[in-house]
CSV table of C-alpha atoms in Angstrom, one decimal:
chain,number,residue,atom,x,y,z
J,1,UNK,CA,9.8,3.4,19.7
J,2,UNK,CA,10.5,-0.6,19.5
J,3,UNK,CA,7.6,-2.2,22.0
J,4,UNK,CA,9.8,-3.3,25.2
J,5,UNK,CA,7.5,-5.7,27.2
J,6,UNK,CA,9.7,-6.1,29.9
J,7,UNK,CA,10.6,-2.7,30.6
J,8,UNK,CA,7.2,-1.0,28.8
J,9,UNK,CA,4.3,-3.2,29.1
J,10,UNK,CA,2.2,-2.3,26.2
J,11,UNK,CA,-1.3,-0.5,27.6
J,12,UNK,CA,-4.8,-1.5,26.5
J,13,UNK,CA,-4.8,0.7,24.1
J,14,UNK,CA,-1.4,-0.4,22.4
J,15,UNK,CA,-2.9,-3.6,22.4
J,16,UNK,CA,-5.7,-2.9,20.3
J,17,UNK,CA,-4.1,-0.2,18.2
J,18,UNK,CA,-1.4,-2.7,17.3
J,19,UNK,CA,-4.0,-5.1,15.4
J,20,UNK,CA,-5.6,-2.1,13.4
J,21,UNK,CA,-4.3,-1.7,9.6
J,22,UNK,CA,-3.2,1.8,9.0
J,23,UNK,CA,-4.9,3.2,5.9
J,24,UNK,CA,-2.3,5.9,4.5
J,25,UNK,CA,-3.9,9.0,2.5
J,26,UNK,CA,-2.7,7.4,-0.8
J,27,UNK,CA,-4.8,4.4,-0.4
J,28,UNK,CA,-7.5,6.7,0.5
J,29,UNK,CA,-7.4,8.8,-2.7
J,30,UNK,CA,-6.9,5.3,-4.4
J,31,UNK,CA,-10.3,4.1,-3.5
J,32,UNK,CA,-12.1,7.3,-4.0
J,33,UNK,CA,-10.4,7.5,-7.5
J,34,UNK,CA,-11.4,3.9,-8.6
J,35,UNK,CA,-15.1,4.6,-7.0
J,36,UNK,CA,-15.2,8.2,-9.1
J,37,UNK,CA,-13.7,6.5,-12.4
J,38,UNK,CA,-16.2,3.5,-12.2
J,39,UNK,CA,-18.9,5.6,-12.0
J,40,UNK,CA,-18.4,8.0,-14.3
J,41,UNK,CA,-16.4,5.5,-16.8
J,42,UNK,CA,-18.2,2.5,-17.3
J,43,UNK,CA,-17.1,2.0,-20.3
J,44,UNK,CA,-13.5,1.4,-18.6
J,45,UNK,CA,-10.4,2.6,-18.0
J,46,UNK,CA,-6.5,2.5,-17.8
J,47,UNK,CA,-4.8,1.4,-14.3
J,48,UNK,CA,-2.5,4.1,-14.4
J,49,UNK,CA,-5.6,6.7,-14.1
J,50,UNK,CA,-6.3,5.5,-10.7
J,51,UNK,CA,-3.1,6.2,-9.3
J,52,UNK,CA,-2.7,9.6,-11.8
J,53,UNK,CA,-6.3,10.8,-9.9
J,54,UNK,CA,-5.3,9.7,-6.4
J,55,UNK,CA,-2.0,11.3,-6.8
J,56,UNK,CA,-4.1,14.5,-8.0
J,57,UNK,CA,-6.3,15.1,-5.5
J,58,UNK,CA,-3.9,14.5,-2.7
J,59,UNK,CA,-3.2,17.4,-0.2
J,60,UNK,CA,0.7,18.9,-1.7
J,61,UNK,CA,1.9,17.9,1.8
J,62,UNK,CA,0.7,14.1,1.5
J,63,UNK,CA,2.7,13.4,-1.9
J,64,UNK,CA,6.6,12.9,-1.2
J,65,UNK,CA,5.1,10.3,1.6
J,66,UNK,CA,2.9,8.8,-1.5
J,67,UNK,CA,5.6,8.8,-4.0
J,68,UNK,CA,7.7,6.9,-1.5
J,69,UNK,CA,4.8,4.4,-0.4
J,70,UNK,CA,4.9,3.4,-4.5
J,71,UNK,CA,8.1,3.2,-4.7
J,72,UNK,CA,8.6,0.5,-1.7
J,73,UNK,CA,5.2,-0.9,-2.8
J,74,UNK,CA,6.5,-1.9,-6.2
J,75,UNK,CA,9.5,-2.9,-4.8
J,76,UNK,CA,7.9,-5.2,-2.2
J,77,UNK,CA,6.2,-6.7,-5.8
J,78,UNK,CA,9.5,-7.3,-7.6
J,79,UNK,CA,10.8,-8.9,-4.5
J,80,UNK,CA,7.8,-11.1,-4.3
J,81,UNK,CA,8.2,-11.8,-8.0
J,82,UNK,CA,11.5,-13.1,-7.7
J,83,UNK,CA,10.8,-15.6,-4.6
J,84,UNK,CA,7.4,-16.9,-7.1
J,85,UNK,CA,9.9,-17.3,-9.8
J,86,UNK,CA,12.4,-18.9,-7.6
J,87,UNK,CA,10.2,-21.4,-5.8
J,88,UNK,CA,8.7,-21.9,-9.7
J,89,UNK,CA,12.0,-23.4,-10.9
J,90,UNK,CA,13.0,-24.9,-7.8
J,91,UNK,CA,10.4,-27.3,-8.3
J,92,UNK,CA,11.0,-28.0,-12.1
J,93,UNK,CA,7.9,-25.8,-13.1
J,94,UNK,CA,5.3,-27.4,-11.0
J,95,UNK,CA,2.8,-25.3,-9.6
């Protein structure tokens, strides 16, 4: 439901919840997998295994919801790619 202030005033608690950043389960297993692969692989390792891991240990019931949080995520980047690009040659190639 769309907020409505003049015929739902939002509550204290809407309020305050409206400010907090949602952490999704994917970003969760993405932290926990860079944390376990730092620690146990100092040496380094590939991006990709991050997201393999946190993809892995997520809960079966968590991972069309993850799949589709990539998905718009990488969109969201080629579509921010684009405007960089765009405002890039708008202005001749000046930074």
């Amino acid at each position: 439901m769309i907020p409505d202030p003049e015929h739902n005033p939002l509550d204290d608690f809407d309020r305050i919840t409206t400010q907090v950043r949602i952490v999704t389960p994917l970003e969760t297993m993405f932290r926990a997998a860079e944390e376990t692969l730092l620690a146990t692989r100092p040496e380094g390792f590939e991006v990709e295994e991050i997201g393999r891991l946190a993809l892995e240990w997520l809960p079966e019931a968590e991972k069309e919801q993850a799949v589709n949080e990539l998905l718009y995520t990488y969109w969201e980047a080629q579509a921010a790619d684009r405007e960089t690009w765009a405002r890039y040659e708008a202005t001749g190639g000046a930074a």
